Structures are given as C-alpha cells and as structure tokens.
Amino acid sequence: MAEGFVTYDVGIDIGSTTLKMVAFDGTGKLVFADYHRHYADIKKTAQAAVARLYSQLGDAVLRIVMTGSVGMGYAKRLNVAFAQEVVAAAEMIKQKYPTVGTFIDMGGEDSKMIFFEKGKVPDIRMNGSCAGGTGAFIDQTATLLDVDTAELNELASQAETIYPIASRCGVFSKTDIQNLMSRNVSKSDIAASVFNAVALQVVASLSRGMEITPKIFFCGGPFAFLPELKKHFKRVLGVTEDDCLSPENAQFIPASGCALLAPTEAQKPIAAADFKEAIDNLTLGKNANLSDRLEPLFTSEEEYNNWLSSKELHKVPRGVLRWADKNSYFLGVDSGSTTTKVVLLNSAGEIVYTDYQRNKGDSFKTFHDMLTTLYDVVDHPENVVIDGSCVTGYGENLIKTAFSFDYGIVETMAHFSAARALVPDVTFVLDIGGQDMKAIFVENGSIRRMELNEACSSGCGSFIETFAKMMGYEVADFARLSCFAPHPCDLGTRCTVFMNSKVKQAMQEGAEVEDIAAGFSFSVVKNCLFKVLKLKNIEELGNKIVVQGGTFRNHSIVRALEQMTGCSVAFSDIPELMGAYGAALYAMNQNHK
C-alpha cells in the first residue's frame, strides 16, 4: 500500500432492501454518502457504489466496517469487520448526539428502539416476529391503494379522520383497509390511519414499560422520506418538534456508526483500488452453499414446453360474441378484494367475453366501468339480452344489490362449479388468490370439506408479488426465472417475516435470484398443504387435482405442487377468471332449469 495516501473511515450498511455507504475524512467530516435500493442484486449495487466512492476519493486508504441484515455475509467474503446494526447506531448517537434520550429507527423490514441513560448501557429493543410497524408494511399499503409511497404521504397530509387499523399483521391490516375502502372512506383518511397504526404498533411493541424520553431521534428511510409518518409518531408520543431530532441523512445512521467504529474495529486498512477490485471479482453464486437446496422444476426449455403442451387439454371452450342475433348470454362476476373479473357465456357454455381489472380501492366503480366497456364493444347495444347473472367474491352483496344481479353465490361454490366443468371427476380444488386461499375436498362428486386460510397470507399471490417487487422484477418475469432455476432454495414453511430472514440468509450465502424465486414456489405449496391445510397424508387430495386463481399463472407453482404430490395437476388457460366462470355457469344452469 503506497505511503502518503489519505485515510478514510468507511461504513457500509447492506439491508434487506437498500445499500448505504458513507465515508468520513480524518477530521470526522462526511465526504461521501450513497443510498440505493439493491433489488436483491447486491453485488451489482455494491460495485456501482464502490465505483462512485473510488471516483470521488481516488487513491486512498480505507478502514471499513459493515453492518446490516445482509452485510455479515459480505463482510466475511471481503474480509472486513462487521458490527451489529444497533451497536453501530448507538455509537453514532453517543458520539454525535449526546442529548438523545430515545432512538427510534424504522427500516424496510424491522424497527428498533434504543434507550439512553447516563451511566448505563443502552437498552436496545427490536421487533421480533412481526413486520407490522415497518417500511414494508407501508409499501404494501401503498400498493393496495394503487399509489407510491410519496403519494401516500401526500394523501395523509390531507386526512380529516383517523380510523382504527391493525398494523400487527399484513393480513389483518389489509382486511381493515378493504373494509374502509368498501365504505368509500377517502384514500387520504386511510393513508393517515395507516401511519397512525404504524406509530401505535412501534411504540407499544418496543417501549414495553420504558419511558420514551426526549430528545427523540428518528432514523431510517421511512422517517427520512415520509414526513407525515413522523407527525403521527409525535402525536402518539405527545411530543413537539422541540423534543425531537431529525438531522439530515438520518437514513445513514447505522452506516455512519460503522465509520465511527472503523478506527478501532476495522481490520487491516485496504487501498481503495484494491477494495474496488475485490468487489468486482466477488463470485457469490459459484461459492454458494448448496446443501439446503431442492430439485429443479424443469431441467430444460424443451421439458417445460412439453409439459405445457400436455396442459392444452384443459382449455375452456370459446365462442363468438353475436349481439345482433339476440342470443342468450350469461354474466358471471367475481368481485374480489383487489381485482374484479368478468366472464360472459353464450347458451352453449362458451366464453365469448372476459375482463380483468384491479379495483384501485373502489370495486363498485371498477365493475361499473367494466360493464360500460362491455356495452361499448357491442355494435347494437339495444339487442343486448343477458338472461342470467351471478356474482361471487368479496363484493358480492354490494354488486348484487347495486346492479340487480339475479344470483349471488359463495366463492367456494363458484370455484367448485368451474373446476367440475374442467375435470368432472375432480377430487381436490385449490384456489389461491392475492390474499386468500380456498381448498375444496371432493368425494363422489360432492364437497366433503372446505378449508380457508384465516390469519396467514404467506401462501397467497401477494406473498410472491411482494418479494418479486422487492427484488425488482415483474411477477411474470419472476415466475419465468423460477422455472429454470438450477438449485432452488429450500425456504421452508414460514410466514412472510421469517421468510424474509431465510431469504436474507440465502442472499448472504450467495444464492442466485432464480434459485430464491423457485424457492418461493415450493414455499407457497408447502405453506398451503402443511401450514394451512395441515395435511397428514398427501393421498387426501386424490389424483384429480384442479388449481385456480391468478397465482397459478405462475407455472413454477403448479410444477412444485406436482412434484410434491406426485400427481398431474390440471389448470385452465384462465386460472384467474375461474371464479367468474363458475358464477356464469351457475347463472346459465339456473336459467336452464
């Protein structure tokens, strides 16, 4: 290492969703700060950050300490020191903000609280088994309301009323939010209610008898980028702005703490050029631990295509829309919690029209617009005659009453009717939607037993969607990756919170994104069969299995179910529309009686 180079203390915080990097010069001045989401491609994000660091600092000597939920694995591979996140944050507070009495930090998937008292070791608290009061919870809410987090903050600033919302679990919170949406509560009030719920959750779960004393230091990305969230925390805590500290760059606190620890904790200093080379040459996938892996879903593109061809048998019959002839048509609607599906059948039971739309917080308006679109495609709307209509799903009562539908049926019956149309001697029907799961056990053509998930969404479509977005992928691309993963990760049967931990462990061990994606497919099936249905014997499912729901657009999940059951699984070319299809079949059958 050349003599005379300037020495910098560098802190690197690799969390579950972001990578933060800072550098301080010899006087303790912050000279570099970098913050980026890594979308699970940590190596590429780190390479870009280190390149920017090298470009700015040039030939320098670095003393490096890493932290973060994924940082430990990278610290080991790069042979640099590691510090626990809360230890690094506490060091930053002690050195730079000695008047702080309570430190509150919120990250993507965890929240922390540290109590400082002179003469005592800091009392550190972290959320354990719930991600309710975290940034991920806020992100999920924004998705449900069809806005980004910046818009969510702006909406919250316009709120007039706060409603009770459970923030202890994403499942229960979504139910509360959807109830508010069905009551036509404004998005502004819902956004503010979510921020209020998060504040209550963090304070109640982490303080646990300790007094939250000023000054209060708010830290983390959610506080840095969502000022309305901080306002709700202050209101819940009963404090004013004078009681709080919210310095610039609060999102860099753990990374800055690492830099402050570097003079005493860092291992041998390294030249900036050498560190850049070490990052560029890091080979994670080749050195990954393959001891906890599963068999691939498909070994080749050819095997996948042959498998797909074998499923062509289960396509639903299609017809042509002929309004001018005054034919009989039957309308089926599945008004779900997040989407609305429409299917129109002719008198032969053939599908002549379909539509699928996200509710965007208003299921009534969504269906009204879909109905308008249906009539707009007709050359002679005066000839439109719908001889039977049936609605199912979350919004059944609303849609049936508002639009004078002939029938309303429970979802399980709609899905059972659709499955029997596909496979008349079906023995088991599994429907997985965005937030719910329904399983129907059939014996001698009749429903013997039904099961629904009650308090866990880890095996549902939103589970996959959440992780796909976290890793920067569209769901379809994520599913495609899964199909050809060479070494799928065994992520177990865990709830979303613990699955995050398992994913971070896999990332630390160098797992490729496709192997993690395939692991999710197996986990969806395992959660369904063993956590929700609590199966003791796979034979309970029989050998005529039909799967439905948008989740099964992901062929890797279908294949995972086949591998685990040893049975060929049937699915239609419209898995996400099967509820509406079943409703339309019911309307048609009632008309033919």
Coordinates of C-alpha atoms in Angstrom, one line a residue:
M1 CA 0.0 0.0 0.0
A2 CA 1.5 3.3 -1.1
E3 CA 2.5 5.8 1.7
G4 CA 1.1 9.2 1.8
F5 CA -2.5 8.2 0.8
V6 CA -5.3 9.9 2.7
T7 CA -7.1 7.6 5.1
Y8 CA -10.9 7.5 5.2
D9 CA -13.3 5.7 7.5
V10 CA -16.0 3.9 5.5
G11 CA -19.3 2.4 6.8
I12 CA -21.4 0.1 4.7
D13 CA -24.9 -0.8 5.6
I14 CA -26.4 -3.6 3.4
G15 CA -30.0 -4.1 4.5
S16 CA -32.9 -6.2 3.2
T17 CA -33.8 -3.6 0.5
T18 CA -31.1 -0.9 0.4
L19 CA -27.3 -0.4 0.4
K20 CA -25.9 2.6 2.2
M21 CA -22.3 3.7 2.1
V22 CA -20.6 6.7 3.8
A23 CA -17.0 7.9 4.2
F24 CA -15.5 10.3 6.8
D25 CA -12.2 12.1 6.5
G26 CA -9.6 12.4 9.3
T27 CA -11.5 15.4 10.8
G28 CA -14.8 13.5 11.1
K29 CA -16.4 15.3 8.2
L30 CA -18.8 13.4 5.9
V31 CA -17.3 13.4 2.4
F32 CA -19.3 10.7 0.7
A33 CA -22.8 9.3 1.0
D34 CA -24.6 6.8 -1.3
Y35 CA -28.1 5.3 -0.9
H36 CA -29.6 2.9 -3.4
R37 CA -32.2 0.1 -3.4
H38 CA -30.4 -3.2 -4.4
Y39 CA -33.4 -5.3 -5.6
A40 CA -31.6 -8.4 -4.3
D41 CA -28.7 -7.8 -6.8
I42 CA -26.4 -6.7 -4.1
K43 CA -23.2 -7.3 -5.9
K44 CA -24.1 -5.1 -8.8
T45 CA -25.3 -2.3 -6.4
A46 CA -22.2 -2.6 -4.3
Q47 CA -19.9 -2.5 -7.4
A48 CA -21.6 0.7 -8.5
A49 CA -21.4 2.3 -5.1
V50 CA -17.7 1.5 -4.7
A51 CA -17.0 2.8 -8.2
R52 CA -18.6 6.1 -7.2
L53 CA -16.6 6.1 -3.9
Y54 CA -13.3 5.4 -5.8
S55 CA -14.1 8.1 -8.4
Q56 CA -14.6 10.7 -5.7
L57 CA -11.8 9.7 -3.3
G58 CA -9.3 8.5 -5.8
D59 CA -6.1 6.7 -4.5
A60 CA -6.9 6.5 -0.8
V61 CA -6.7 4.1 2.2
L62 CA -9.9 2.8 3.6
R63 CA -10.8 1.5 7.0
I64 CA -14.1 -0.4 6.6
V65 CA -16.8 -1.7 8.9
M66 CA -20.0 -3.3 7.5
T67 CA -23.4 -3.8 9.1
G68 CA -27.0 -4.7 8.0
S69 CA -29.1 -7.8 7.8
V70 CA -27.2 -9.0 4.6
G71 CA -23.9 -7.3 5.5
M72 CA -22.5 -10.1 7.6
G73 CA -22.1 -12.5 4.6
Y74 CA -20.4 -9.8 2.5
A75 CA -18.1 -8.8 5.4
K76 CA -16.9 -12.4 5.7
R77 CA -16.3 -12.7 1.9
L78 CA -14.5 -9.4 1.7
N79 CA -12.5 -9.9 4.9
V80 CA -13.7 -6.7 6.6
A81 CA -15.1 -6.0 10.1
F82 CA -18.7 -6.4 10.9
A83 CA -20.8 -4.6 13.6
Q84 CA -24.4 -5.2 14.6
E85 CA -26.7 -2.6 13.3
V86 CA -28.0 -1.4 16.7
V87 CA -24.4 -1.2 18.0
A88 CA -23.4 1.0 15.1
A89 CA -26.4 3.2 15.5
A90 CA -25.8 3.5 19.3
E91 CA -22.2 4.5 18.6
M92 CA -23.3 7.3 16.2
I93 CA -25.8 8.7 18.8
K94 CA -23.2 8.6 21.6
Q95 CA -20.6 10.4 19.7
K96 CA -22.6 12.9 17.6
Y97 CA -25.9 13.4 19.5
P98 CA -25.2 13.1 23.3
T99 CA -28.5 14.8 24.2
V100 CA -30.7 11.9 22.8
G101 CA -32.8 10.0 25.3
T102 CA -34.6 7.7 22.9
F103 CA -33.6 6.5 19.4
I104 CA -36.4 5.2 17.1
D105 CA -35.3 3.6 13.8
M106 CA -37.6 2.1 11.1
G107 CA -36.2 0.1 8.2
G108 CA -37.7 -1.9 5.4
E109 CA -38.4 -5.0 7.5
D110 CA -37.6 -4.1 11.1
S111 CA -37.9 -1.4 13.7
K112 CA -35.7 -0.6 16.6
M113 CA -35.7 1.5 19.8
I114 CA -32.7 2.3 21.9
F115 CA -33.0 4.0 25.3
F116 CA -30.0 6.1 26.5
E117 CA -29.4 6.9 30.2
K118 CA -26.2 8.3 31.6
G119 CA -24.1 5.8 33.4
K120 CA -26.0 2.8 31.9
V121 CA -25.5 0.6 28.9
P122 CA -28.0 1.5 26.2
D123 CA -31.2 -0.6 26.3
I124 CA -31.8 -2.0 22.8
R125 CA -35.2 -3.2 21.6
M126 CA -36.1 -4.7 18.2
N127 CA -39.3 -6.1 16.6
G128 CA -39.1 -9.9 16.8
S129 CA -41.7 -11.8 14.8
C130 CA -43.8 -9.1 13.2
A131 CA -43.1 -6.7 10.4
G132 CA -46.3 -4.7 11.0
G133 CA -44.6 -1.5 12.1
T134 CA -42.1 -1.3 9.3
G135 CA -41.4 0.3 5.9
A136 CA -42.5 -2.9 4.1
F137 CA -45.9 -2.6 5.8
I138 CA -46.2 0.9 4.5
D139 CA -45.1 -0.2 1.0
Q140 CA -47.8 -2.9 0.9
T141 CA -50.5 -0.3 1.9
A142 CA -49.4 2.0 -0.9
T143 CA -49.7 -0.9 -3.4
L144 CA -53.2 -1.7 -2.1
L145 CA -54.3 1.9 -2.6
D146 CA -52.6 2.0 -6.0
V147 CA -50.2 4.9 -5.2
D148 CA -46.5 5.1 -4.5
T149 CA -45.2 6.0 -1.0
A150 CA -44.6 9.7 -1.9
E151 CA -48.3 9.9 -2.9
L152 CA -49.3 8.1 0.2
N153 CA -47.5 10.7 2.3
E154 CA -49.2 13.5 0.4
L155 CA -52.6 11.8 0.9
A156 CA -52.0 11.5 4.6
S157 CA -51.4 15.3 4.8
Q158 CA -55.0 15.9 3.6
A159 CA -56.7 13.5 6.0
E160 CA -59.7 14.5 8.1
T161 CA -60.4 11.4 10.2
I162 CA -58.3 8.6 11.7
Y163 CA -59.8 5.1 11.6
P164 CA -58.6 2.1 13.6
I165 CA -56.4 -0.3 11.6
A166 CA -54.5 -3.3 12.8
S167 CA -50.8 -3.0 11.9
R168 CA -49.7 -6.1 13.8
C169 CA -50.1 -8.3 10.6
G170 CA -50.4 -7.5 6.9
V171 CA -53.3 -9.9 6.7
F172 CA -55.4 -8.2 9.3
S173 CA -54.5 -4.7 8.2
K174 CA -55.5 -5.5 4.6
T175 CA -58.9 -6.7 5.8
D176 CA -59.3 -3.4 7.8
I177 CA -58.2 -1.3 4.8
Q178 CA -60.5 -3.1 2.4
N179 CA -63.4 -2.6 4.8
L180 CA -62.7 1.1 4.8
M181 CA -62.4 1.1 1.0
S182 CA -65.8 -0.7 0.7
R183 CA -67.3 2.1 2.9
N184 CA -66.0 4.7 0.4
V185 CA -63.6 6.1 3.0
S186 CA -61.2 8.5 1.3
K187 CA -57.7 7.4 0.5
S188 CA -56.4 10.3 2.5
D189 CA -58.1 9.1 5.7
I190 CA -56.8 5.6 5.0
A191 CA -53.3 6.7 4.5
A192 CA -53.2 8.7 7.7
S193 CA -54.9 5.8 9.6
V194 CA -52.1 3.5 8.4
F195 CA -49.4 5.9 9.6
N196 CA -51.2 6.2 12.9
A197 CA -51.4 2.4 13.2
V198 CA -47.7 2.1 12.5
A199 CA -46.8 4.6 15.2
L200 CA -49.0 2.8 17.7
Q201 CA -47.5 -0.6 16.8
V202 CA -43.9 0.6 17.1
V203 CA -44.4 2.4 20.4
A204 CA -46.5 -0.3 22.0
S205 CA -44.3 -3.2 20.9
L206 CA -40.9 -1.7 21.6
S207 CA -41.3 0.5 24.6
R208 CA -42.8 -2.2 26.8
G209 CA -42.7 -0.3 30.1
M210 CA -39.7 2.0 29.3
E211 CA -40.3 5.7 29.2
I212 CA -39.7 7.4 25.9
T213 CA -37.8 10.5 26.9
P214 CA -36.7 13.4 24.8
K215 CA -34.7 14.2 22.9
I216 CA -36.1 11.6 20.5
F217 CA -34.0 10.7 17.4
F218 CA -36.0 9.5 14.4
C219 CA -33.9 7.4 12.0
G220 CA -34.4 5.3 8.8
G221 CA -35.7 5.7 5.3
P222 CA -39.5 5.9 6.2
F223 CA -38.8 8.8 8.5
A224 CA -36.5 10.5 6.0
F225 CA -38.9 10.3 3.1
L226 CA -42.3 10.3 4.8
P227 CA -42.7 13.4 7.0
E228 CA -46.3 12.7 7.7
L229 CA -45.3 9.4 9.4
K230 CA -43.1 11.4 11.8
K231 CA -46.0 13.7 12.6
H232 CA -48.1 10.7 13.7
F233 CA -45.3 9.4 15.9
K234 CA -45.1 12.8 17.6
R235 CA -48.8 12.9 18.1
V236 CA -48.9 9.3 19.6
L237 CA -45.9 10.2 21.8
G238 CA -47.3 13.5 22.8
V239 CA -44.2 15.4 22.0
T240 CA -43.3 18.6 20.0
E241 CA -40.7 19.3 17.3
D242 CA -38.5 20.8 20.0
D243 CA -38.4 17.4 21.7
C244 CA -37.1 15.7 18.6
L245 CA -34.0 15.4 16.4
S246 CA -34.3 14.6 12.8
P247 CA -31.0 15.6 11.2
E248 CA -30.2 15.4 7.5
N249 CA -29.0 12.0 6.3
A250 CA -30.9 10.1 9.1
Q251 CA -31.0 7.1 6.7
F252 CA -27.3 6.8 7.0
I253 CA -27.1 6.5 10.8
P254 CA -26.0 2.8 11.1
A255 CA -23.5 3.2 8.2
S256 CA -22.1 6.4 9.9
G257 CA -21.9 4.5 13.1
C258 CA -19.8 1.9 11.4
A259 CA -17.5 4.6 10.0
L260 CA -17.0 5.9 13.6
L261 CA -16.2 2.4 14.8
A262 CA -13.7 1.9 12.0
P263 CA -10.6 3.5 13.7
T264 CA -10.8 0.8 16.5
E265 CA -12.8 -2.0 14.9
A266 CA -11.7 -2.2 11.3
Q267 CA -9.3 -4.9 10.2
K268 CA -6.2 -4.1 8.1
P269 CA -6.7 -1.0 6.0
I270 CA -7.1 -1.5 2.3
A271 CA -6.3 0.6 -0.7
A272 CA -9.5 2.0 -2.4
A273 CA -8.3 0.5 -5.7
D274 CA -7.9 -3.0 -4.1
F275 CA -11.3 -2.8 -2.4
K276 CA -12.9 -1.9 -5.8
E277 CA -11.1 -4.9 -7.4
A278 CA -12.2 -7.2 -4.6
I279 CA -15.9 -6.2 -5.1
D280 CA -15.6 -6.5 -8.9
N281 CA -14.1 -10.0 -8.6
L282 CA -16.6 -11.3 -5.9
T283 CA -18.0 -14.6 -7.1
L284 CA -21.1 -15.3 -4.9
G285 CA -23.0 -17.9 -7.0
K286 CA -20.1 -20.2 -7.6
N287 CA -19.3 -20.3 -3.9
A288 CA -22.9 -20.7 -2.7
N289 CA -23.8 -23.3 -0.1
L290 CA -25.9 -25.9 -2.0
S291 CA -26.6 -28.1 1.0
D292 CA -30.1 -26.7 1.6
R293 CA -31.4 -26.9 -2.0
L294 CA -34.2 -28.7 -3.9
E295 CA -34.5 -30.4 -7.2
P296 CA -35.1 -28.1 -10.2
L297 CA -38.6 -27.7 -11.5
F298 CA -37.6 -28.1 -15.1
T299 CA -34.2 -29.2 -16.4
S300 CA -34.6 -27.6 -19.9
E301 CA -36.7 -25.4 -22.1
E302 CA -37.8 -28.5 -24.0
E303 CA -39.1 -30.2 -20.9
Y304 CA -41.0 -27.1 -20.0
N305 CA -42.6 -26.8 -23.4
N306 CA -43.6 -30.5 -23.5
W307 CA -45.2 -30.1 -20.1
L308 CA -47.1 -27.0 -21.2
S309 CA -48.4 -28.8 -24.3
S310 CA -49.7 -31.6 -22.1
K311 CA -51.9 -29.0 -20.3
E312 CA -53.7 -27.8 -23.5
L313 CA -56.4 -30.4 -22.8
H314 CA -57.9 -28.1 -20.1
K315 CA -58.6 -25.0 -22.2
V316 CA -62.1 -23.7 -21.6
P317 CA -64.4 -23.6 -24.7
R318 CA -64.6 -20.3 -26.6
G319 CA -67.3 -18.8 -28.8
V320 CA -68.1 -15.6 -30.7
L321 CA -70.0 -12.6 -29.4
R322 CA -73.1 -12.1 -31.6
W323 CA -75.2 -9.4 -30.1
A324 CA -77.1 -8.6 -33.2
D325 CA -78.8 -12.1 -33.2
K326 CA -80.3 -11.6 -29.8
N327 CA -78.6 -14.8 -28.4
S328 CA -78.8 -15.7 -24.8
Y329 CA -75.9 -14.7 -22.6
F330 CA -75.0 -15.3 -19.0
L331 CA -72.9 -12.9 -17.0
G332 CA -70.5 -14.1 -14.2
V333 CA -68.6 -11.6 -11.9
D334 CA -66.0 -12.3 -9.3
S335 CA -65.7 -9.1 -7.2
G336 CA -62.5 -9.8 -5.2
S337 CA -60.7 -7.8 -2.6
T338 CA -58.2 -6.4 -5.1
T339 CA -59.5 -7.3 -8.5
T340 CA -62.8 -7.7 -10.4
K341 CA -63.2 -10.4 -13.0
V342 CA -66.0 -10.7 -15.6
V343 CA -66.9 -13.7 -17.8
L344 CA -69.7 -13.8 -20.4
L345 CA -71.0 -17.2 -21.7
N346 CA -73.3 -18.0 -24.6
S347 CA -76.1 -20.5 -24.4
A348 CA -73.6 -23.3 -25.3
G349 CA -71.5 -22.5 -22.3
E350 CA -68.7 -21.0 -24.4
I351 CA -66.8 -17.9 -23.2
V352 CA -67.4 -15.0 -25.5
Y353 CA -66.0 -12.1 -23.4
T354 CA -63.7 -11.6 -20.4
D355 CA -62.3 -8.7 -18.5
Y356 CA -60.0 -8.4 -15.5
Q357 CA -59.2 -5.2 -13.7
R358 CA -57.6 -4.1 -10.5
N359 CA -60.1 -2.3 -8.1
K360 CA -57.8 0.5 -7.2
G361 CA -59.7 0.9 -4.0
D362 CA -63.2 1.1 -5.5
S363 CA -64.8 -2.2 -6.5
F364 CA -68.1 -0.5 -7.4
K365 CA -66.6 2.0 -9.8
T366 CA -64.4 -0.7 -11.3
F367 CA -67.3 -3.0 -12.2
H368 CA -69.4 -0.1 -13.4
D369 CA -66.5 0.9 -15.8
M370 CA -66.1 -2.8 -16.9
L371 CA -69.8 -3.0 -17.7
T372 CA -69.6 0.2 -19.7
T373 CA -66.7 -1.2 -21.6
L374 CA -68.6 -4.4 -22.3
Y375 CA -71.5 -2.4 -23.9
D376 CA -69.1 -0.2 -25.8
V377 CA -67.7 -3.2 -27.8
V378 CA -71.3 -4.1 -29.0
D379 CA -72.4 -2.9 -32.4
H380 CA -76.1 -2.9 -31.4
P381 CA -76.4 -2.4 -27.6
E382 CA -80.2 -2.3 -28.0
N383 CA -80.0 -6.1 -28.7
V384 CA -78.1 -6.9 -25.6
V385 CA -80.1 -9.5 -23.6
I386 CA -78.4 -11.1 -20.5
D387 CA -80.7 -13.9 -19.5
G388 CA -78.9 -14.6 -16.2
S389 CA -76.3 -13.0 -14.0
C390 CA -74.5 -14.2 -10.9
V391 CA -71.8 -12.6 -8.7
T392 CA -69.4 -14.0 -6.2
G393 CA -66.5 -12.8 -4.1
Y394 CA -65.7 -10.2 -1.6
G395 CA -68.0 -7.6 -3.1
E396 CA -70.9 -10.0 -3.7
N397 CA -73.6 -8.2 -1.7
L398 CA -72.6 -4.7 -3.0
I399 CA -72.6 -5.7 -6.7
K400 CA -75.7 -7.9 -6.4
T401 CA -77.7 -5.1 -4.8
A402 CA -76.3 -2.1 -6.8
F403 CA -76.7 -3.8 -10.2
S404 CA -79.7 -6.1 -9.6
F405 CA -78.0 -9.4 -10.3
D406 CA -80.1 -12.5 -10.4
Y407 CA -77.9 -14.5 -8.1
G408 CA -75.1 -14.3 -5.6
I409 CA -73.1 -17.4 -4.5
V410 CA -70.2 -18.1 -2.1
E411 CA -66.8 -18.3 -3.7
T412 CA -66.2 -21.9 -2.9
M413 CA -69.3 -23.0 -4.9
A414 CA -68.3 -20.8 -7.8
H415 CA -64.8 -22.3 -7.9
F416 CA -66.2 -25.9 -7.5
S417 CA -68.6 -25.4 -10.4
A418 CA -65.7 -24.1 -12.6
A419 CA -63.4 -27.0 -11.6
R420 CA -66.1 -29.6 -12.4
A421 CA -66.5 -28.0 -15.9
L422 CA -62.8 -28.6 -16.4
V423 CA -62.5 -32.0 -14.7
P424 CA -65.9 -33.7 -14.0
D425 CA -64.4 -36.2 -11.5
V426 CA -62.2 -33.7 -9.7
T427 CA -61.1 -34.8 -6.2
F428 CA -59.4 -31.6 -4.9
V429 CA -59.7 -27.9 -5.9
L430 CA -57.1 -25.4 -4.7
D431 CA -57.8 -21.7 -5.4
I432 CA -55.1 -19.2 -4.4
G433 CA -55.8 -15.5 -4.8
G434 CA -53.9 -12.4 -3.9
Q435 CA -54.7 -12.6 -0.2
D436 CA -56.7 -15.7 0.4
M437 CA -56.7 -19.4 -0.2
K438 CA -59.5 -21.9 -0.6
A439 CA -59.2 -25.7 -0.6
I440 CA -62.1 -27.9 -1.6
F441 CA -62.0 -31.7 -0.9
V442 CA -64.4 -33.6 -3.1
E443 CA -65.8 -37.1 -2.7
N444 CA -68.3 -38.8 -5.1
G445 CA -69.0 -35.5 -6.9
S446 CA -69.9 -33.7 -3.7
I447 CA -68.0 -31.3 -1.4
R448 CA -66.7 -33.2 1.6
R449 CA -64.8 -30.5 3.3
M450 CA -63.6 -26.9 2.7
E451 CA -60.6 -25.1 4.2
L452 CA -59.7 -21.4 4.1
N453 CA -56.7 -19.5 5.4
E454 CA -57.6 -17.4 8.4
A455 CA -54.6 -15.5 9.6
C456 CA -51.7 -16.1 7.3
S457 CA -51.2 -14.9 3.7
S458 CA -47.8 -16.4 3.3
G459 CA -49.1 -19.0 0.7
C460 CA -51.0 -16.4 -1.3
G461 CA -50.3 -14.5 -4.5
S462 CA -49.4 -11.3 -2.7
F463 CA -46.7 -13.2 -1.0
I464 CA -44.9 -13.9 -4.3
E465 CA -45.8 -10.4 -5.7
T466 CA -44.3 -8.7 -2.6
F467 CA -41.0 -10.5 -3.0
A468 CA -40.9 -10.1 -6.8
K469 CA -41.2 -6.3 -6.4
M470 CA -38.6 -6.3 -3.6
M471 CA -36.2 -7.9 -6.0
G472 CA -37.0 -5.5 -8.8
Y473 CA -39.0 -8.0 -11.0
E474 CA -42.4 -8.1 -12.6
V475 CA -44.3 -11.2 -11.3
A476 CA -44.3 -12.8 -14.8
D477 CA -40.5 -12.4 -15.1
F478 CA -40.0 -13.7 -11.6
A479 CA -42.1 -16.8 -12.4
R480 CA -40.1 -17.4 -15.6
L481 CA -36.9 -17.3 -13.6
S482 CA -38.3 -19.9 -11.2
C483 CA -39.0 -22.5 -13.8
F484 CA -35.3 -22.9 -14.8
A485 CA -33.5 -22.3 -11.5
P486 CA -30.8 -25.0 -11.2
H487 CA -30.7 -25.1 -7.4
P488 CA -34.0 -23.9 -5.8
C489 CA -33.6 -22.7 -2.2
D490 CA -35.5 -24.6 0.5
L491 CA -37.2 -21.6 2.2
G492 CA -39.4 -23.8 4.4
T493 CA -43.0 -23.1 5.5
R494 CA -42.7 -19.8 7.2
C495 CA -44.7 -16.6 7.4
T496 CA -43.5 -13.5 5.5
V497 CA -41.5 -12.1 8.4
F498 CA -39.5 -15.3 8.9
M499 CA -39.3 -15.9 5.2
N500 CA -37.5 -12.5 4.9
S501 CA -34.9 -13.8 7.3
K502 CA -34.5 -17.0 5.3
V503 CA -34.1 -15.1 2.0
K504 CA -31.5 -12.8 3.6
Q505 CA -29.6 -15.8 4.8
A506 CA -29.7 -17.3 1.2
M507 CA -28.5 -14.0 -0.2
Q508 CA -25.7 -13.9 2.3
E509 CA -24.7 -17.4 1.2
G510 CA -24.6 -16.3 -2.5
A511 CA -27.9 -17.8 -3.8
E512 CA -28.8 -16.6 -7.2
V513 CA -32.1 -14.7 -7.7
E514 CA -33.6 -17.5 -9.7
D515 CA -32.9 -20.0 -7.0
I516 CA -34.6 -17.8 -4.5
A517 CA -37.6 -17.3 -6.8
A518 CA -38.0 -21.0 -7.3
G519 CA -37.8 -21.5 -3.5
F520 CA -40.8 -19.2 -3.1
S521 CA -42.8 -21.5 -5.5
F522 CA -42.1 -24.5 -3.3
S523 CA -42.9 -22.5 -0.1
V524 CA -46.3 -21.4 -1.4
V525 CA -47.2 -25.1 -1.9
K526 CA -45.7 -26.2 1.4
N527 CA -47.5 -23.4 3.3
C528 CA -50.8 -24.4 1.7
L529 CA -50.5 -28.1 2.2
F530 CA -48.9 -28.3 5.6
K531 CA -49.4 -25.0 7.3
V532 CA -53.0 -24.1 6.2
L533 CA -54.5 -27.5 5.4
K534 CA -52.3 -29.3 7.9
L535 CA -52.3 -32.4 5.7
K536 CA -51.0 -35.6 7.3
N537 CA -51.3 -37.6 4.1
I538 CA -51.0 -36.4 0.5
E539 CA -53.4 -39.1 -0.6
E540 CA -56.2 -36.9 1.0
L541 CA -56.1 -34.8 -2.2
G542 CA -56.9 -37.7 -4.5
N543 CA -55.5 -37.9 -8.0
K544 CA -57.7 -35.4 -9.9
I545 CA -56.4 -32.0 -8.7
V546 CA -57.5 -28.7 -10.2
V547 CA -55.8 -25.4 -9.4
Q548 CA -57.3 -21.9 -9.9
G549 CA -56.6 -18.3 -9.2
G550 CA -54.1 -15.8 -10.7
T551 CA -51.3 -17.3 -8.6
F552 CA -51.3 -20.3 -10.9
R553 CA -50.4 -18.2 -13.9
N554 CA -47.0 -18.9 -12.3
H555 CA -46.3 -22.3 -13.8
S556 CA -43.5 -22.9 -11.3
I557 CA -46.0 -23.1 -8.5
V558 CA -48.1 -25.7 -10.5
R559 CA -45.0 -27.7 -11.1
A560 CA -43.9 -27.5 -7.5
L561 CA -47.4 -28.9 -6.5
E562 CA -47.0 -31.7 -9.0
Q563 CA -43.5 -32.6 -7.7
M564 CA -44.7 -32.7 -4.1
T565 CA -47.9 -34.7 -4.7
G566 CA -46.7 -36.9 -7.5
C567 CA -49.9 -36.1 -9.4
S568 CA -50.5 -34.4 -12.7
V569 CA -52.3 -31.1 -11.9
A570 CA -55.0 -29.5 -14.2
F571 CA -55.3 -25.8 -14.8
S572 CA -57.2 -23.8 -17.4
D573 CA -56.0 -21.1 -19.7
I574 CA -57.9 -18.6 -17.5
P575 CA -57.0 -19.6 -13.9
E576 CA -57.5 -16.0 -12.6
L577 CA -61.1 -16.0 -14.1
M578 CA -62.4 -19.3 -12.8
G579 CA -64.5 -17.7 -10.0
A580 CA -66.3 -15.5 -12.6
Y581 CA -66.5 -18.5 -14.9
G582 CA -68.1 -20.6 -12.2
A583 CA -70.6 -17.8 -11.4
A584 CA -71.6 -17.5 -15.1
L585 CA -72.1 -21.3 -15.2
Y586 CA -74.3 -21.1 -12.2
A587 CA -76.4 -18.4 -13.8
M588 CA -76.7 -20.5 -17.0
N589 CA -77.7 -23.7 -15.2
Q590 CA -80.3 -21.9 -13.1
N591 CA -81.8 -20.5 -16.3
H592 CA -81.9 -23.9 -17.9
K593 CA -83.9 -25.5 -15.0

